[in-house]
Amino acid sequence: MKKKVIIGLFIVAFILFSINGEFRESTGSTVNFGWFSLVPPVVSIILAFISKDVIISLFLGVFAGAFVLHLADGSILYAFIQSFLSIVDYSLSSLADPWNAGIILQVLTIGGLIALMTKMGGAKAVANALSKKAKGPISAQIITWILGILLFFDDYANSLIVGPVMRPVTDEKKVSREKLSFIVDATAAPIAGIALISTWVGYEVGLIKDGYEAIGQEVNAYSIFVETIPYRFYNILMLLFVLCTAVFLKEFGPMLTAERRARKYDQTNKEEINPAASKEMEEMEPAEGVHLSIWNAIIPIATLIVFAIVGFYVNGYNAILAGENTAIINLLKENPYSFTAIQEAFGASDASIVLFQAALFASIVAMFMGVSQKTFTWGQAVETWINGMKSLIITGAILLLAWSLSGVINDLGTAQFLVSLLSDSMPAFLLPSIIFILGSIISFATGTSYGTMGILMPLAIPLAAALSPNPEFIVISAGAVLSGAIFGDHCSPISDTTILSSMGAGVNHMDHVRTQLPYALLVGMITVLFGFIPVGLGIPIWIVLPVSMVVIILSVQLFGKSIDEEANDLEFIKSKEDLK
């Protein structure tokens, strides 16, 4: 109730503020909304902090922006009514865009494919096969890390599969459950966010496309997405950090205490206080009595990847031939399979359509496999597929609202106002770092990467374009949005993947947050100091990325302490008390 009151007071304050004075300057048919153009993102961000609900925050952000737009043309009552109608209009126009529709279909279809593979026991079979290779704490952690990377296509699937499968193995090898949950969490969103094919790609690509359209540029958004990958410092450095701590067997902070405790005490009887998402766990379980086979995962995923690669080429090839660039057309006709030709074809392809087609075809293959193995009937296969799609409906809702927010921001001229406000006052080299930090704060407060990306991307790309004429600078800034959103989400105690990771590993949720946070903050700090600031200054990525990776390795060696070293008695006493 208190939360609702705060939200209501905030909305009332906003309305009173809106009608309390002049918020526009009319010059002919042009309306300059000035500071009021910031209303949609500010409302979304502030409400995200208050409500911790990205759906409500984005919805009210769109409403607030529409209210400002219509208040310029009529009374308060008129603006209030039209604002609700505008939300529908923005949503319909977003969904009517073939690109956006393709992205939503792609995301939902991949969710259905994941459900089919899970019911056939494919994902669990792969995990079981890898777990048998564990010989000690080092190999157990590395195998958990590898398994997390192999489940690149979805962060939820990663969190819900890797933890439960590897928990008996890491218990046996005396790896703490806190460390297990950290590895699971650190290979969920970070790898899904940079994977070329995943449930994240469509959303990220769609936001990039909208951002470039805001500055009047028509680009192949998927190609831009690929270009941002080297600049996704947090994702890359966190994956390396996890590997280093496993190989060197060095930890620091609360994780060191947890690991030393695990080496000395039996943790198999620890109480698992993680009721959250139990429904999702049940849905991720294979069908009863199914024979676990790794091919039930390998074949559908391989089908998805191969069909997508072929589809990118064919779709792009046809698009180029239908165009007017004679030089590229001649290149494709004369050397269709050269590296340059393939690169051009991939760049011209429609990723939303191709990935949807690939996921649909892979789903049909998975259905045939499941039916032929008598895992389920055709009716059950379709039902499983649809249930998998249902699990990602919330993603579709966030997509629509994020696109709608982007639309109202564009109509208000928010980006143009920020450009005029900041282009002469902010050093260009600091923009990627500021974007990363702001994204981290929003994501931490809301517990979601998606909403943060939707709020910041429409603002970051126009700002970057105004501050620097270098196209690479825009790519860096887009990468900062995507990296910052994942960093904050990784730290946040209310993040879905944080909750699912602790639950899957069988560890107290706040113990997971407490042990993981120092690691995430260290990698985040290195991301800014040795990643975004240097590339903002113009240092080439081929220098910055290796240097930042070396810093990660040295940090583990410098700050980490060997787990095998005897801890002081006080540490063990406290650890023993934790077990009670």
Coordinates of C-alpha atoms in Angstrom, one line a residue:
M1 CA 0.0 0.0 0.0
K2 CA 2.8 2.4 0.9
K3 CA 4.4 1.8 -2.5
K4 CA 1.1 2.6 -4.3
V5 CA 0.8 5.8 -2.3
I6 CA 4.3 6.9 -3.3
I7 CA 3.6 6.1 -6.9
G8 CA 0.3 8.0 -6.8
L9 CA 1.9 11.1 -5.2
F10 CA 4.6 11.0 -7.8
I11 CA 2.0 11.0 -10.6
V12 CA 0.0 13.8 -8.9
A13 CA 3.2 15.9 -8.4
F14 CA 4.0 15.4 -12.1
I15 CA 0.6 16.5 -13.3
L16 CA 0.6 19.6 -11.0
F17 CA 4.1 20.4 -12.2
S18 CA 3.0 20.0 -15.8
I19 CA 0.2 22.5 -15.5
N20 CA 2.0 25.0 -13.3
G21 CA 3.6 27.0 -16.0
E22 CA 4.7 27.2 -19.6
F23 CA 6.4 24.1 -20.8
R24 CA 6.7 24.8 -24.5
E25 CA 7.7 27.5 -26.9
S26 CA 5.8 27.7 -30.2
T27 CA 7.6 28.8 -33.3
G28 CA 5.2 28.4 -36.2
S29 CA 4.1 24.7 -36.3
T30 CA 7.1 23.6 -34.2
V31 CA 6.8 22.9 -30.5
N32 CA 9.9 22.9 -28.4
F33 CA 9.2 21.0 -25.2
G34 CA 12.6 21.7 -23.6
W35 CA 13.1 20.1 -20.2
F36 CA 9.7 18.5 -20.5
S37 CA 11.0 16.3 -23.2
L38 CA 12.8 14.5 -20.4
V39 CA 9.6 13.5 -18.7
P40 CA 9.2 10.0 -20.2
P41 CA 12.7 8.6 -19.4
V42 CA 12.7 10.4 -16.0
V43 CA 9.3 9.0 -15.0
S44 CA 10.3 5.5 -16.1
I45 CA 13.6 5.7 -14.2
I46 CA 12.2 7.1 -11.0
L47 CA 9.2 4.8 -10.9
A48 CA 11.6 1.9 -11.6
F49 CA 13.4 2.8 -8.4
I50 CA 10.1 3.1 -6.5
S51 CA 8.1 0.2 -7.8
K52 CA 10.9 -2.3 -8.8
D53 CA 8.5 -3.1 -11.7
V54 CA 9.7 -2.4 -15.2
I55 CA 6.3 -3.0 -16.8
I56 CA 4.6 -0.3 -14.6
S57 CA 7.6 2.0 -15.1
L58 CA 7.6 1.8 -18.8
F59 CA 3.8 2.1 -19.1
L60 CA 3.7 5.2 -17.0
G61 CA 6.7 6.6 -18.8
V62 CA 4.8 6.3 -22.1
F63 CA 1.7 7.8 -20.5
A64 CA 3.6 10.7 -19.0
G65 CA 5.2 11.5 -22.4
A66 CA 1.8 11.3 -24.2
F67 CA 0.3 13.5 -21.5
V68 CA 2.9 16.2 -22.2
L69 CA 2.3 15.9 -25.9
H70 CA -1.5 16.3 -25.7
L71 CA -1.3 19.0 -23.0
A72 CA 0.2 21.2 -25.6
D73 CA -3.0 20.9 -27.7
G74 CA -5.9 21.0 -25.1
S75 CA -7.1 20.8 -21.6
I76 CA -5.9 18.6 -18.8
L77 CA -8.9 16.3 -19.1
Y78 CA -8.4 16.0 -22.9
A79 CA -4.7 15.2 -22.4
F80 CA -5.4 12.6 -19.7
I81 CA -7.9 10.7 -21.9
Q82 CA -5.8 11.0 -25.1
S83 CA -2.7 9.8 -23.2
F84 CA -4.3 6.4 -22.6
L85 CA -5.4 6.2 -26.2
S86 CA -1.9 7.1 -27.3
I87 CA -0.4 4.2 -25.4
V88 CA -2.6 1.9 -27.5
D89 CA -1.6 3.7 -30.7
Y90 CA 2.1 3.5 -29.9
S91 CA 1.8 -0.2 -29.1
L92 CA -0.1 -0.9 -32.3
S93 CA 2.3 1.0 -34.5
S94 CA 5.2 -0.8 -32.8
L95 CA 3.7 -4.2 -33.4
A96 CA 2.7 -3.3 -36.9
D97 CA 6.3 -2.9 -37.9
P98 CA 7.4 -6.1 -39.6
W99 CA 10.8 -5.9 -38.0
N100 CA 9.4 -5.7 -34.5
A101 CA 6.8 -8.4 -35.1
G102 CA 9.6 -10.7 -36.4
I103 CA 11.6 -10.0 -33.2
I104 CA 8.7 -10.9 -30.9
L105 CA 8.0 -14.1 -32.9
Q106 CA 11.6 -15.0 -32.8
V107 CA 11.9 -14.6 -29.1
L108 CA 8.7 -16.6 -28.4
T109 CA 9.7 -19.4 -30.8
I110 CA 13.1 -19.8 -29.2
G111 CA 11.3 -20.1 -25.8
G112 CA 9.2 -22.9 -27.3
L113 CA 12.3 -24.6 -28.6
I114 CA 14.0 -24.5 -25.2
A115 CA 10.9 -26.1 -23.6
L116 CA 11.0 -28.9 -26.2
M117 CA 14.7 -29.7 -25.7
T118 CA 14.2 -29.6 -21.9
K119 CA 11.2 -32.0 -22.0
M120 CA 13.3 -34.4 -24.1
G121 CA 16.0 -34.3 -21.5
G122 CA 18.6 -32.9 -23.9
A123 CA 19.9 -30.1 -21.8
K124 CA 20.1 -32.3 -18.7
A125 CA 21.9 -35.0 -20.6
V126 CA 24.6 -32.6 -21.7
A127 CA 25.0 -31.4 -18.2
N128 CA 25.2 -34.9 -16.8
A129 CA 27.8 -35.9 -19.4
L130 CA 30.0 -33.0 -18.5
S131 CA 29.6 -33.5 -14.8
K132 CA 31.1 -36.9 -15.0
K133 CA 34.4 -35.3 -16.2
A134 CA 34.9 -33.5 -12.9
K135 CA 37.9 -34.9 -10.9
G136 CA 38.4 -32.1 -8.3
P137 CA 37.4 -28.5 -7.4
I138 CA 39.2 -27.0 -10.3
S139 CA 37.6 -29.2 -13.0
A140 CA 34.2 -29.1 -11.3
Q141 CA 34.2 -25.3 -11.5
I142 CA 35.6 -25.2 -15.1
I143 CA 33.0 -27.7 -16.2
T144 CA 30.2 -25.6 -14.6
W145 CA 31.6 -22.6 -16.5
I146 CA 31.7 -24.5 -19.8
L147 CA 28.2 -25.8 -19.3
G148 CA 27.0 -22.2 -18.7
I149 CA 28.6 -21.1 -21.9
L150 CA 27.1 -24.0 -23.8
L151 CA 23.7 -23.0 -22.7
F152 CA 24.2 -19.6 -24.3
F153 CA 20.8 -19.4 -25.9
D154 CA 18.9 -18.4 -22.8
D155 CA 19.8 -17.1 -19.3
Y156 CA 16.8 -18.6 -17.6
A157 CA 17.6 -22.1 -19.1
N158 CA 21.2 -21.6 -17.9
S159 CA 20.2 -20.7 -14.3
L160 CA 17.6 -23.4 -14.0
I161 CA 19.6 -26.3 -15.5
V162 CA 23.3 -25.8 -14.6
G163 CA 22.8 -25.3 -10.8
P164 CA 20.7 -28.4 -10.0
V165 CA 22.8 -30.6 -12.3
M166 CA 26.2 -29.5 -11.0
R167 CA 25.2 -29.2 -7.3
P168 CA 25.9 -32.8 -6.4
V169 CA 29.2 -32.7 -8.3
T170 CA 30.4 -29.5 -6.6
D171 CA 29.2 -30.7 -3.2
E172 CA 31.3 -33.9 -3.7
K173 CA 34.3 -31.9 -4.8
K174 CA 33.9 -29.5 -1.9
V175 CA 33.1 -26.4 -3.9
S176 CA 30.8 -24.0 -1.9
R177 CA 27.3 -23.5 -3.1
E178 CA 27.9 -19.8 -3.0
K179 CA 30.7 -20.3 -5.6
L180 CA 28.4 -22.6 -7.7
S181 CA 25.6 -20.0 -7.7
F182 CA 28.2 -17.3 -8.7
I183 CA 29.4 -19.3 -11.6
V184 CA 25.9 -20.0 -12.7
D185 CA 24.8 -16.3 -12.5
A186 CA 28.0 -15.1 -14.1
T187 CA 27.5 -17.3 -17.2
A188 CA 23.7 -16.6 -17.6
A189 CA 23.0 -13.0 -18.7
P190 CA 26.7 -12.2 -19.6
I191 CA 26.9 -15.0 -22.2
A192 CA 23.3 -14.7 -23.4
G193 CA 23.7 -11.0 -24.0
I194 CA 26.6 -11.4 -26.4
A195 CA 25.7 -14.7 -28.1
L196 CA 25.0 -14.4 -31.8
I197 CA 21.8 -16.4 -31.4
S198 CA 19.8 -16.2 -28.2
T199 CA 16.6 -15.0 -26.7
W200 CA 18.3 -11.7 -26.1
V201 CA 19.5 -10.9 -29.6
G202 CA 16.2 -9.8 -31.1
Y203 CA 15.6 -7.3 -28.3
E204 CA 19.1 -5.9 -28.4
V205 CA 19.0 -5.6 -32.2
G206 CA 15.6 -3.9 -32.2
L207 CA 16.7 -1.3 -29.7
I208 CA 19.9 -0.6 -31.8
K209 CA 17.8 -0.2 -34.9
D210 CA 15.5 2.3 -33.2
G211 CA 18.4 4.3 -31.9
Y212 CA 19.9 4.7 -35.3
E213 CA 16.6 5.6 -36.8
A214 CA 16.4 8.4 -34.2
I215 CA 19.5 10.0 -35.8
G216 CA 18.2 9.4 -39.4
Q217 CA 20.5 6.5 -40.2
E218 CA 19.3 3.2 -41.8
V219 CA 21.7 0.5 -40.8
N220 CA 21.8 -3.2 -40.5
A221 CA 21.2 -3.5 -36.8
Y222 CA 22.4 -7.0 -36.5
S223 CA 25.8 -6.0 -37.9
I224 CA 26.0 -3.2 -35.4
F225 CA 25.1 -5.6 -32.7
V226 CA 28.0 -7.8 -33.7
E227 CA 30.3 -4.8 -33.7
T228 CA 29.4 -4.0 -30.1
I229 CA 30.6 -7.4 -28.9
P230 CA 34.3 -6.4 -28.4
Y231 CA 33.1 -3.4 -26.4
R232 CA 30.9 -5.5 -24.1
F233 CA 33.7 -5.4 -21.5
Y234 CA 31.7 -6.5 -18.5
N235 CA 30.4 -9.6 -20.2
I236 CA 33.8 -10.7 -21.5
L237 CA 35.8 -9.8 -18.4
M238 CA 33.3 -11.4 -16.0
L239 CA 33.5 -14.7 -18.0
L240 CA 37.3 -14.5 -17.8
F241 CA 37.2 -13.6 -14.1
V242 CA 35.2 -16.7 -13.3
L243 CA 37.6 -18.9 -15.1
C244 CA 40.6 -17.3 -13.4
T245 CA 39.3 -17.9 -9.9
A246 CA 38.6 -21.5 -10.8
V247 CA 42.0 -22.2 -12.3
F248 CA 44.0 -20.4 -9.7
L249 CA 41.8 -21.5 -6.8
K250 CA 42.0 -18.0 -5.4
E251 CA 39.1 -16.1 -3.8
F252 CA 38.7 -13.0 -1.7
G253 CA 36.0 -11.4 0.5
P254 CA 33.0 -13.4 1.7
M255 CA 33.6 -15.9 -1.1
L256 CA 37.0 -16.9 0.4
T257 CA 35.3 -17.7 3.7
A258 CA 32.6 -19.7 2.0
E259 CA 35.1 -21.7 0.0
R260 CA 37.3 -22.5 3.0
R261 CA 34.2 -23.5 4.9
A262 CA 33.2 -25.9 2.1
R263 CA 36.6 -27.5 2.1
K264 CA 36.3 -28.3 5.9
Y265 CA 32.6 -28.9 6.5
D266 CA 29.9 -31.0 4.8
Q267 CA 27.4 -28.7 3.1
T268 CA 25.0 -31.3 1.7
N269 CA 22.7 -30.9 4.6
K270 CA 22.5 -27.1 4.3
E271 CA 18.9 -25.9 4.3
E272 CA 17.8 -24.7 0.9
I273 CA 15.7 -21.6 1.5
N274 CA 14.8 -20.8 -2.1
P275 CA 11.1 -21.3 -2.8
A276 CA 11.2 -18.7 -5.6
A277 CA 10.6 -19.9 -9.1
S278 CA 9.8 -23.5 -8.1
K279 CA 7.2 -23.6 -10.9
E280 CA 9.9 -22.8 -13.4
M281 CA 12.0 -25.6 -12.1
E282 CA 9.2 -28.1 -12.5
E283 CA 8.7 -26.9 -16.1
M284 CA 12.4 -27.3 -16.9
E285 CA 12.4 -31.0 -15.7
P286 CA 12.5 -33.7 -18.5
A287 CA 9.4 -35.8 -19.1
E288 CA 9.0 -38.7 -16.7
G289 CA 10.8 -41.8 -17.8
V290 CA 12.6 -40.1 -20.7
H291 CA 15.9 -41.5 -21.8
L292 CA 18.5 -38.7 -21.5
S293 CA 20.5 -38.2 -24.7
I294 CA 22.8 -35.3 -25.5
W295 CA 21.6 -35.5 -29.1
N296 CA 18.3 -34.2 -28.0
A297 CA 20.0 -30.9 -27.3
I298 CA 22.8 -31.0 -29.9
I299 CA 20.6 -31.6 -32.9
P300 CA 18.0 -28.9 -32.3
I301 CA 20.6 -26.3 -31.4
A302 CA 22.8 -27.3 -34.4
T303 CA 19.7 -27.0 -36.6
L304 CA 19.0 -23.6 -35.2
I305 CA 22.6 -22.4 -35.8
V306 CA 23.1 -23.9 -39.2
F307 CA 19.7 -22.8 -40.5
A308 CA 20.4 -19.3 -39.2
I309 CA 23.8 -19.0 -40.8
V310 CA 22.5 -20.3 -44.1
G311 CA 19.4 -18.0 -43.8
F312 CA 21.6 -14.9 -43.1
Y313 CA 23.4 -15.5 -46.3
V314 CA 20.4 -16.3 -48.5
N315 CA 18.3 -13.5 -47.1
G316 CA 21.1 -11.0 -47.4
Y317 CA 22.0 -12.2 -50.9
N318 CA 18.5 -11.7 -52.2
A319 CA 18.3 -8.3 -50.5
I320 CA 21.5 -7.1 -52.2
L321 CA 20.4 -8.4 -55.6
A322 CA 17.1 -6.5 -55.2
G323 CA 19.0 -3.3 -54.4
E324 CA 20.9 -0.8 -56.6
N325 CA 24.5 -1.2 -55.4
T326 CA 26.0 -2.5 -58.6
A327 CA 29.5 -3.0 -57.1
I328 CA 28.3 -5.4 -54.4
I329 CA 25.9 -7.1 -56.8
N330 CA 28.8 -7.9 -59.1
L331 CA 30.8 -9.1 -56.2
L332 CA 28.1 -11.6 -55.2
K333 CA 27.7 -12.8 -58.7
E334 CA 31.4 -13.2 -59.5
N335 CA 32.6 -14.5 -56.1
P336 CA 29.5 -15.5 -54.1
Y337 CA 31.4 -17.4 -51.4
S338 CA 34.3 -15.1 -50.8
F339 CA 34.8 -13.7 -47.3
T340 CA 33.8 -10.2 -48.4
A341 CA 30.7 -11.5 -50.2
I342 CA 29.6 -13.5 -47.2
Q343 CA 30.2 -10.5 -44.9
E344 CA 28.1 -8.2 -47.2
A345 CA 25.3 -10.8 -47.3
F346 CA 25.2 -11.2 -43.6
G347 CA 25.2 -7.4 -43.1
A348 CA 22.2 -7.0 -45.5
S349 CA 20.1 -9.8 -44.0
D350 CA 17.0 -9.3 -41.9
A351 CA 18.0 -10.9 -38.6
S352 CA 14.4 -10.8 -37.1
I353 CA 13.0 -12.8 -40.0
V354 CA 15.9 -15.2 -40.3
L355 CA 16.1 -16.1 -36.6
F356 CA 12.4 -16.6 -36.5
Q357 CA 12.5 -19.0 -39.4
A358 CA 15.5 -20.8 -37.9
A359 CA 13.9 -21.2 -34.5
L360 CA 10.6 -22.4 -36.1
F361 CA 12.4 -25.0 -38.2
A362 CA 14.5 -26.2 -35.2
S363 CA 11.3 -26.5 -33.2
I364 CA 9.7 -28.7 -35.9
V365 CA 12.9 -30.9 -35.9
A366 CA 12.7 -31.1 -32.0
M367 CA 9.0 -32.1 -32.2
F368 CA 9.8 -34.9 -34.8
M369 CA 12.6 -36.2 -32.5
G370 CA 10.4 -36.2 -29.4
V371 CA 7.5 -37.9 -31.1
S372 CA 9.7 -40.5 -32.8
Q373 CA 11.2 -41.3 -29.4
K374 CA 7.7 -41.5 -27.9
T375 CA 8.7 -38.8 -25.3
F376 CA 5.4 -37.0 -26.1
T377 CA 2.6 -37.1 -28.7
W378 CA 2.1 -34.4 -31.3
G379 CA -0.5 -32.8 -29.2
Q380 CA 1.8 -32.7 -26.1
A381 CA 4.7 -31.4 -28.3
V382 CA 2.6 -28.5 -29.4
E383 CA 1.4 -27.9 -25.9
T384 CA 5.0 -28.0 -24.6
W385 CA 6.1 -25.6 -27.3
I386 CA 3.3 -23.1 -26.5
N387 CA 4.1 -23.3 -22.8
G388 CA 7.7 -22.4 -23.6
M389 CA 6.5 -19.4 -25.5
K390 CA 4.3 -18.4 -22.6
S391 CA 7.4 -18.2 -20.4
L392 CA 8.7 -15.3 -22.6
I393 CA 5.4 -13.4 -23.0
I394 CA 6.7 -10.9 -20.3
T395 CA 9.6 -10.2 -22.7
G396 CA 7.1 -9.4 -25.5
A397 CA 5.3 -7.0 -23.2
I398 CA 8.6 -5.2 -22.2
L399 CA 9.5 -5.1 -25.9
L400 CA 6.2 -3.3 -26.9
L401 CA 6.5 -0.8 -24.0
A402 CA 10.1 -0.1 -24.7
W403 CA 9.4 0.5 -28.4
S404 CA 6.4 2.7 -27.4
L405 CA 8.7 4.7 -25.0
S406 CA 11.1 5.1 -27.8
G407 CA 8.3 6.5 -30.0
V408 CA 7.1 9.0 -27.5
I409 CA 10.6 10.1 -26.8
N410 CA 11.1 10.7 -30.5
D411 CA 7.9 12.7 -30.8
L412 CA 8.9 14.9 -27.9
G413 CA 12.4 15.5 -29.3
T414 CA 14.1 14.2 -26.1
A415 CA 17.3 13.2 -27.9
Q416 CA 17.6 16.5 -29.7
F417 CA 17.2 18.4 -26.4
L418 CA 19.8 16.3 -24.6
V419 CA 22.2 16.7 -27.6
S420 CA 21.8 20.5 -27.5
L421 CA 22.2 20.4 -23.7
L422 CA 25.2 18.1 -23.4
S423 CA 27.1 18.3 -26.6
D424 CA 29.0 21.4 -25.6
S425 CA 29.4 20.6 -21.9
M426 CA 30.4 16.9 -21.7
P427 CA 33.8 15.6 -22.7
A428 CA 33.1 13.0 -25.4
F429 CA 35.4 10.4 -24.0
L430 CA 33.4 10.2 -20.7
L431 CA 30.1 9.4 -22.4
P432 CA 30.5 5.6 -22.6
S433 CA 31.6 5.4 -19.0
I434 CA 28.6 7.6 -17.8
I435 CA 26.2 5.5 -19.9
F436 CA 27.6 2.3 -18.3
I437 CA 27.3 3.7 -14.8
L438 CA 23.8 5.0 -15.3
G439 CA 22.7 1.7 -16.9
S440 CA 24.2 -0.1 -13.9
I441 CA 22.3 2.0 -11.4
I442 CA 18.9 1.6 -13.2
S443 CA 19.4 -2.1 -13.7
F444 CA 20.4 -2.7 -10.1
A445 CA 17.3 -0.8 -8.9
T446 CA 14.9 -2.6 -11.2
G447 CA 16.5 -6.0 -11.3
T448 CA 16.1 -6.2 -15.1
S449 CA 18.4 -5.6 -18.0
Y450 CA 15.7 -5.4 -20.6
G451 CA 13.9 -2.3 -19.2
T452 CA 17.2 -0.5 -18.7
M453 CA 18.2 -1.1 -22.3
G454 CA 14.8 0.1 -23.4
I455 CA 15.1 3.3 -21.4
L456 CA 18.7 4.2 -22.3
M457 CA 19.3 3.1 -25.9
P458 CA 17.1 5.7 -27.5
L459 CA 19.0 8.4 -25.6
A460 CA 22.6 7.0 -25.9
I461 CA 22.9 6.7 -29.6
P462 CA 21.8 10.2 -30.5
L463 CA 24.0 11.7 -27.8
A464 CA 27.0 9.7 -29.1
A465 CA 26.3 10.8 -32.6
A466 CA 26.2 14.5 -31.5
L467 CA 29.4 14.3 -29.4
S468 CA 31.6 12.6 -32.0
P469 CA 31.4 12.1 -35.8
N470 CA 33.2 8.8 -35.5
P471 CA 30.7 5.9 -36.2
E472 CA 32.7 3.6 -33.9
F473 CA 31.9 6.0 -31.0
I474 CA 28.2 5.3 -31.5
V475 CA 28.9 1.5 -31.4
I476 CA 31.0 1.9 -28.2
S477 CA 28.1 3.8 -26.6
A478 CA 25.6 1.2 -27.6
G479 CA 27.9 -1.4 -26.1
A480 CA 28.0 0.6 -22.9
V481 CA 24.2 0.5 -22.6
L482 CA 24.1 -3.2 -23.0
S483 CA 27.0 -3.9 -20.7
G484 CA 25.8 -1.6 -18.0
A485 CA 22.4 -3.1 -18.0
I486 CA 23.8 -6.6 -17.5
F487 CA 26.3 -5.4 -14.8
G488 CA 23.5 -3.9 -12.6
D489 CA 21.2 -6.9 -13.2
H490 CA 24.1 -9.2 -12.1
C491 CA 24.5 -7.3 -8.8
S492 CA 20.8 -6.8 -8.1
P493 CA 19.2 -9.0 -5.4
I494 CA 15.8 -8.7 -7.1
S495 CA 17.0 -9.8 -10.5
D496 CA 15.3 -12.9 -11.8
T497 CA 18.6 -14.6 -12.8
T498 CA 20.1 -13.8 -9.4
I499 CA 17.1 -15.5 -7.6
L500 CA 17.1 -18.5 -10.0
S501 CA 20.9 -19.0 -9.6
S502 CA 20.8 -19.1 -5.9
M503 CA 17.7 -21.3 -5.9
G504 CA 19.3 -23.7 -8.4
A505 CA 22.5 -23.9 -6.5
G506 CA 20.6 -24.6 -3.2
V507 CA 22.1 -21.6 -1.3
N508 CA 20.5 -18.8 0.7
H509 CA 19.7 -16.0 -1.7
M510 CA 21.3 -13.2 0.3
D511 CA 24.4 -15.4 0.8
H512 CA 24.7 -15.6 -2.9
V513 CA 24.2 -11.8 -3.3
R514 CA 26.7 -11.0 -0.5
T515 CA 29.5 -13.3 -1.9
Q516 CA 28.9 -12.3 -5.5
L517 CA 28.7 -8.5 -5.1
P518 CA 32.4 -7.8 -4.4
Y519 CA 33.4 -9.7 -7.5
A520 CA 30.9 -7.9 -9.7
L521 CA 31.9 -4.5 -8.4
L522 CA 35.6 -5.3 -9.1
V523 CA 34.9 -6.3 -12.7
G524 CA 32.6 -3.3 -13.1
M525 CA 35.4 -1.0 -11.9
I526 CA 37.9 -2.5 -14.3
T527 CA 35.4 -2.2 -17.1
V528 CA 35.2 1.5 -16.6
L529 CA 38.9 2.3 -15.8
F530 CA 40.5 -0.1 -18.3
G531 CA 37.7 -0.4 -20.9
F532 CA 35.3 2.4 -21.6
I533 CA 37.6 5.3 -20.6
P534 CA 40.5 4.2 -22.9
V535 CA 38.3 3.4 -25.9
G536 CA 36.5 6.8 -25.3
L537 CA 39.9 8.4 -25.6
G538 CA 40.4 6.7 -28.9
I539 CA 42.7 3.8 -28.0
P540 CA 42.0 0.9 -30.4
I541 CA 40.0 -2.0 -29.1
W542 CA 42.7 -4.5 -30.0
I543 CA 44.9 -2.9 -27.4
V544 CA 42.2 -2.1 -24.8
L545 CA 40.6 -5.5 -24.6
P546 CA 43.8 -7.6 -24.1
V547 CA 45.1 -5.1 -21.5
S548 CA 41.8 -5.2 -19.6
M549 CA 41.9 -9.0 -19.7
V550 CA 45.5 -9.0 -18.3
V551 CA 44.3 -6.6 -15.5
I552 CA 41.6 -9.2 -14.6
I553 CA 44.1 -12.0 -14.3
L554 CA 46.5 -9.8 -12.2
S555 CA 43.6 -8.7 -10.0
V556 CA 42.7 -12.3 -9.1
Q557 CA 46.4 -13.0 -8.4
L558 CA 46.8 -9.8 -6.3
F559 CA 43.6 -9.8 -4.3
G560 CA 42.9 -13.5 -4.2
K561 CA 44.1 -15.8 -1.5
S562 CA 44.7 -19.5 -1.8
I563 CA 41.8 -21.5 -0.5
D564 CA 44.1 -24.2 0.7
E565 CA 45.9 -21.8 3.1
E566 CA 44.7 -22.3 6.7
A567 CA 42.2 -19.6 7.7
N568 CA 42.2 -18.2 11.2
D569 CA 40.1 -19.9 13.7
L570 CA 37.7 -17.0 13.9
E571 CA 36.8 -17.4 10.2
F572 CA 36.0 -21.1 10.7
I573 CA 34.0 -20.4 13.9
K574 CA 31.8 -17.9 12.0
S575 CA 31.5 -20.3 9.1
K576 CA 30.4 -23.1 11.4
E577 CA 27.8 -20.8 13.0
D578 CA 26.5 -20.1 9.4
L579 CA 25.8 -23.8 9.0
K580 CA 23.4 -23.9 11.9

